[in-house]
């Protein structure tokens, strides 16, 4: 594998044959030029453990090239060398994804995300103050269902069970880069959201811990609340194939651990819901 590598203080850039890997600190992600690039690609970003993966978007070609110029200049200034040669090398990788990962995890900052259900069809996701990273994550997960939004809120159409399952999956993520996400909602949130499942009784979510746990199990299995045994079984079989630890046997330890944990959660959820149902 051909690799060109330069180290500059807290930043490292590696050009591989399948991606451009940038390792840096969180402060660098918040520089204007870096944030501008990532904001433009918000809908095409994949959020990984302490990293984001940005795929090529042909409609944003000029923005990508400008970003590579700025990245090369930033890199060169830190190391005090001419950046033209390194820039030419990076431009050769113009079709490859760009992965930006944090060099180290500092003490995470807690961000509160408020959830409010107007009814079973519409959910408001709001932040107490603007946070583009958390909001970009939400947009990347819920893009096709977002009706409107501001710099600290999104209104999401969840009128069918697929949208609800996507929302539940998005809310499963509790760490986004430097942030720890804390979700809040009132006791009527779930009963409003799933009011069309007449055979399922929610009660007071603040008091019914067992019921709240069952809701979590449906989320793990990516099924709507009150799903049939056949639907649960079908989703369980599909997801256990996807998350079987053997799939990532040769990957990094944290990925093996993630898949193993997810696989165990799937088994726990399916067992619990079979008994409940």
Coordinates of C-alpha atoms in Angstrom, one line a residue:
X1 CA 0.0 0.0 0.0
X2 CA 1.4 3.4 -1.0
X3 CA 1.5 5.7 2.0
X4 CA 2.5 9.3 2.3
X5 CA 2.6 10.5 5.9
X6 CA 3.4 13.8 7.6
X7 CA 3.2 14.7 11.2
X8 CA 2.5 18.1 12.5
X9 CA 2.0 18.7 16.2
X10 CA -1.5 17.4 16.9
X11 CA -2.3 16.6 13.3
X12 CA -1.3 13.6 11.2
X13 CA -2.3 13.0 7.5
X14 CA -2.0 9.6 5.9
X15 CA -2.7 9.1 2.2
X16 CA -3.8 5.5 1.5
X17 CA -5.0 3.9 -1.6
X18 CA -8.6 3.8 -0.3
X19 CA -8.9 7.0 1.8
X20 CA -7.4 10.2 3.2
X21 CA -6.9 9.8 6.9
X22 CA -6.6 12.9 9.1
X23 CA -5.9 12.5 12.8
X24 CA -6.2 15.6 14.8
X25 CA -7.6 17.2 18.0
X26 CA -11.2 18.4 18.5
X27 CA -10.2 22.1 18.4
X28 CA -9.0 21.7 14.8
X29 CA -12.4 20.3 13.8
X30 CA -13.9 23.6 15.0
X31 CA -11.7 25.8 12.8
X32 CA -13.7 27.8 10.3
X33 CA -12.4 26.1 7.1
X34 CA -12.7 22.5 8.6
X35 CA -16.2 23.2 9.9
X36 CA -17.4 24.7 6.6
X37 CA -16.3 21.6 4.7
X38 CA -18.0 19.2 7.2
X39 CA -21.2 21.3 7.3
X40 CA -21.5 21.1 3.5
X41 CA -21.2 17.3 3.7
X42 CA -23.4 16.9 6.7
X43 CA -25.9 14.7 4.8
X44 CA -23.2 12.4 3.5
X45 CA -21.2 11.8 6.6
X46 CA -20.9 8.6 8.5
X47 CA -20.3 9.0 12.2
X48 CA -17.9 6.3 13.6
X49 CA -16.5 5.9 17.1
X50 CA -14.6 9.2 17.7
X51 CA -14.5 9.9 13.9
X52 CA -16.4 11.0 10.8
X53 CA -16.1 9.5 7.3
X54 CA -16.9 11.9 4.5
X55 CA -17.8 10.4 1.1
X56 CA -17.2 12.1 -2.2
X57 CA -20.1 14.2 -3.5
X58 CA -19.7 15.2 -7.1
X59 CA -21.9 18.3 -6.6
X60 CA -19.4 19.5 -3.9
X61 CA -16.3 18.9 -5.9
X62 CA -15.1 22.6 -5.7
X63 CA -15.7 22.7 -1.9
X64 CA -13.7 19.5 -1.5
X65 CA -10.7 20.8 -3.5
X66 CA -10.8 24.1 -1.6
X67 CA -10.7 22.1 1.6
X68 CA -7.7 20.1 0.5
X69 CA -5.9 23.3 -0.4
X70 CA -6.6 24.7 3.1
X71 CA -5.7 21.5 4.8
X72 CA -2.4 21.4 2.9
X73 CA -1.6 25.0 3.8
X74 CA -2.5 24.4 7.5
X75 CA -0.3 21.4 7.5
X76 CA 2.6 23.2 5.9
X77 CA 2.4 26.2 8.2
X78 CA 2.6 24.0 11.2
X79 CA 5.6 22.3 9.9
X80 CA 7.2 25.3 8.1
X81 CA 7.5 23.8 4.6
X82 CA 6.1 24.5 1.1
X83 CA 2.8 22.7 0.7
X84 CA 2.6 22.5 -3.1
X85 CA 4.1 19.0 -3.4
X86 CA 1.9 17.6 -0.6
X87 CA -1.2 19.2 -2.1
X88 CA -0.5 17.6 -5.5
X89 CA -0.3 14.3 -3.7
X90 CA -3.6 14.8 -1.9
X91 CA -5.4 15.9 -5.1
X92 CA -4.5 12.6 -6.7
X93 CA -6.8 11.0 -4.1
X94 CA -9.7 13.2 -5.0
X95 CA -12.2 10.3 -5.4
X96 CA -11.4 8.7 -2.1
X97 CA -13.4 9.2 1.2
X98 CA -11.9 11.4 3.9
X99 CA -11.8 10.1 7.4
X100 CA -11.2 12.6 10.2
X101 CA -10.6 11.1 13.6
X102 CA -9.8 12.4 17.0
X103 CA -6.2 11.8 18.2
X104 CA -7.3 11.5 21.8
X105 CA -10.5 11.7 23.7
X106 CA -10.6 14.5 26.2
X107 CA -13.3 14.6 28.9
X108 CA -16.5 14.6 26.9
X109 CA -18.9 17.5 27.1
X110 CA -22.5 16.7 27.9
X111 CA -25.1 18.0 25.4
X112 CA -28.8 17.8 26.2
X113 CA -31.2 16.8 23.4
X114 CA -34.8 17.5 24.1
X115 CA -37.5 15.3 22.4
X116 CA -41.1 16.3 22.1
X117 CA -43.9 14.5 20.3
X118 CA -46.6 16.8 18.9
X119 CA -48.6 13.6 18.1
X120 CA -47.8 10.2 16.7
X121 CA -46.7 11.7 13.4
X122 CA -44.3 14.5 14.3
X123 CA -41.4 14.8 16.7
X124 CA -39.4 17.9 17.6
X125 CA -35.7 17.5 18.3
X126 CA -34.2 20.5 20.0
X127 CA -30.9 21.6 21.7
X128 CA -30.6 24.2 24.4
X129 CA -27.9 25.9 22.3
X130 CA -26.6 25.4 18.8
X131 CA -24.3 22.4 18.3
X132 CA -23.5 21.6 14.6
X133 CA -21.9 18.3 15.4
X134 CA -24.9 16.8 17.2
X135 CA -27.4 18.3 14.8
X136 CA -25.4 17.1 11.8
X137 CA -25.4 13.6 13.2
X138 CA -29.2 13.8 13.5
X139 CA -29.5 15.1 10.0
X140 CA -27.3 12.4 8.6
X141 CA -29.5 9.7 10.3
X142 CA -33.0 11.3 9.6
X143 CA -32.5 13.3 6.4
X144 CA -35.4 11.9 4.4
X145 CA -37.8 12.5 7.3
X146 CA -36.7 16.0 8.3
X147 CA -39.5 18.5 7.4
X148 CA -37.7 21.7 8.6
X149 CA -35.0 22.8 11.0
X150 CA -32.9 25.6 12.5
X151 CA -29.4 25.7 13.9
X152 CA -30.7 24.0 17.1
X153 CA -33.8 22.1 16.2
X154 CA -35.3 19.6 13.7
X155 CA -38.9 18.7 13.0
X156 CA -39.2 15.1 11.9
X157 CA -42.0 13.2 10.2
X158 CA -42.4 9.8 11.9
X159 CA -45.7 8.9 10.5
X160 CA -44.7 5.3 9.5
X161 CA -43.0 2.6 11.5
X162 CA -39.8 2.8 9.3
X163 CA -39.4 6.4 10.3
X164 CA -39.9 5.5 14.0
X165 CA -37.4 2.7 13.7
X166 CA -34.9 5.1 12.2
X167 CA -35.5 7.6 14.9
X168 CA -35.0 5.0 17.6
X169 CA -31.8 3.8 16.0
X170 CA -30.5 7.4 15.8
X171 CA -31.2 7.9 19.5
X172 CA -29.2 4.8 20.4
X173 CA -26.0 6.7 19.9
X174 CA -24.9 8.4 23.1
X175 CA -21.4 9.6 22.0
X176 CA -20.8 11.9 19.1
X177 CA -17.1 12.8 18.7
X178 CA -16.3 15.0 21.7
X179 CA -19.8 15.0 23.1
X180 CA -21.9 12.8 25.4
X181 CA -25.6 13.1 24.5
X182 CA -28.3 13.1 27.1
X183 CA -31.8 12.7 25.8
X184 CA -34.8 14.2 27.8
X185 CA -38.5 13.8 27.2
X186 CA -41.7 14.0 29.2
X187 CA -43.8 11.1 30.4
X188 CA -46.2 11.5 27.4
X189 CA -43.6 11.2 24.7
X190 CA -43.8 7.5 24.1
X191 CA -47.5 7.2 24.5
X192 CA -48.1 10.0 21.9
X193 CA -45.5 8.6 19.5
X194 CA -47.0 5.1 19.6
X195 CA -50.6 5.9 20.2
X196 CA -51.6 3.9 17.1
X197 CA -50.5 0.6 18.8
X198 CA -53.7 0.1 20.6
X199 CA -52.7 -3.2 22.2
X200 CA -49.7 -1.7 23.9
X201 CA -50.1 0.1 27.2
X202 CA -47.3 2.5 28.3
X203 CA -48.5 4.0 31.6
X204 CA -46.2 6.5 33.3
X205 CA -42.7 6.1 31.9
X206 CA -41.2 7.7 35.0
X207 CA -42.6 4.9 37.2
X208 CA -42.8 1.8 35.0
X209 CA -39.2 0.8 34.7
X210 CA -40.0 -2.7 33.3
X211 CA -42.0 -1.2 30.5
X212 CA -39.3 1.3 29.7
X213 CA -36.8 -1.6 29.4
X214 CA -39.2 -3.3 27.0
X215 CA -39.3 -0.2 24.8
X216 CA -35.5 -0.3 24.7
X217 CA -35.6 -4.0 23.5
X218 CA -37.9 -3.0 20.6
X219 CA -35.4 -0.3 19.8
X220 CA -32.4 -2.8 19.8
X221 CA -34.3 -5.0 17.4
X222 CA -35.2 -2.0 15.2
X223 CA -38.9 -2.9 15.4
X224 CA -41.9 -0.7 16.2
X225 CA -43.4 -1.0 19.6
X226 CA -45.9 -3.9 19.7
X227 CA -44.4 -5.6 16.6
X228 CA -45.6 -9.2 16.0
X229 CA -43.6 -12.3 16.9
X230 CA -42.9 -12.9 13.2
X231 CA -41.6 -9.3 12.7
X232 CA -39.4 -9.6 15.8
X233 CA -38.0 -13.0 14.6
X234 CA -37.3 -11.7 11.1
X235 CA -35.5 -8.6 12.4
X236 CA -33.5 -10.6 14.9
X237 CA -32.2 -13.0 12.3
X238 CA -31.3 -10.2 9.9
X239 CA -29.4 -8.2 12.6
X240 CA -27.6 -11.1 14.1
X241 CA -26.1 -11.8 10.7
X242 CA -25.0 -8.2 10.3
X243 CA -23.5 -7.9 13.8
X244 CA -22.0 -11.4 14.3
X245 CA -18.5 -10.9 15.8
X246 CA -17.0 -13.1 13.1
X247 CA -17.8 -10.4 10.6
X248 CA -15.1 -8.2 12.2
X249 CA -12.7 -10.9 13.5
X250 CA -9.7 -9.2 11.8
X251 CA -10.7 -5.6 12.6
X252 CA -9.5 -3.4 15.4
X253 CA -10.3 -4.5 19.0
X254 CA -12.8 -1.7 19.6
X255 CA -14.9 -2.8 16.6
X256 CA -14.8 -6.5 17.7
X257 CA -16.0 -5.4 21.1
X258 CA -18.8 -3.2 19.6
X259 CA -20.1 -6.0 17.4
X260 CA -19.9 -8.5 20.3
X261 CA -21.8 -6.1 22.6
X262 CA -24.5 -5.5 19.9
X263 CA -24.8 -9.2 19.2
X264 CA -25.4 -9.9 23.0
X265 CA -28.0 -7.1 23.2
X266 CA -29.9 -8.6 20.3
X267 CA -30.0 -12.0 22.0
X268 CA -31.1 -10.4 25.3
X269 CA -33.8 -8.3 23.6
X270 CA -35.2 -11.1 21.5
X271 CA -35.4 -13.5 24.5
X272 CA -37.1 -10.8 26.6
X273 CA -39.7 -9.9 24.0
X274 CA -40.5 -13.5 23.2
X275 CA -41.4 -14.0 26.9
X276 CA -43.3 -10.7 27.1
X277 CA -45.3 -11.4 24.0

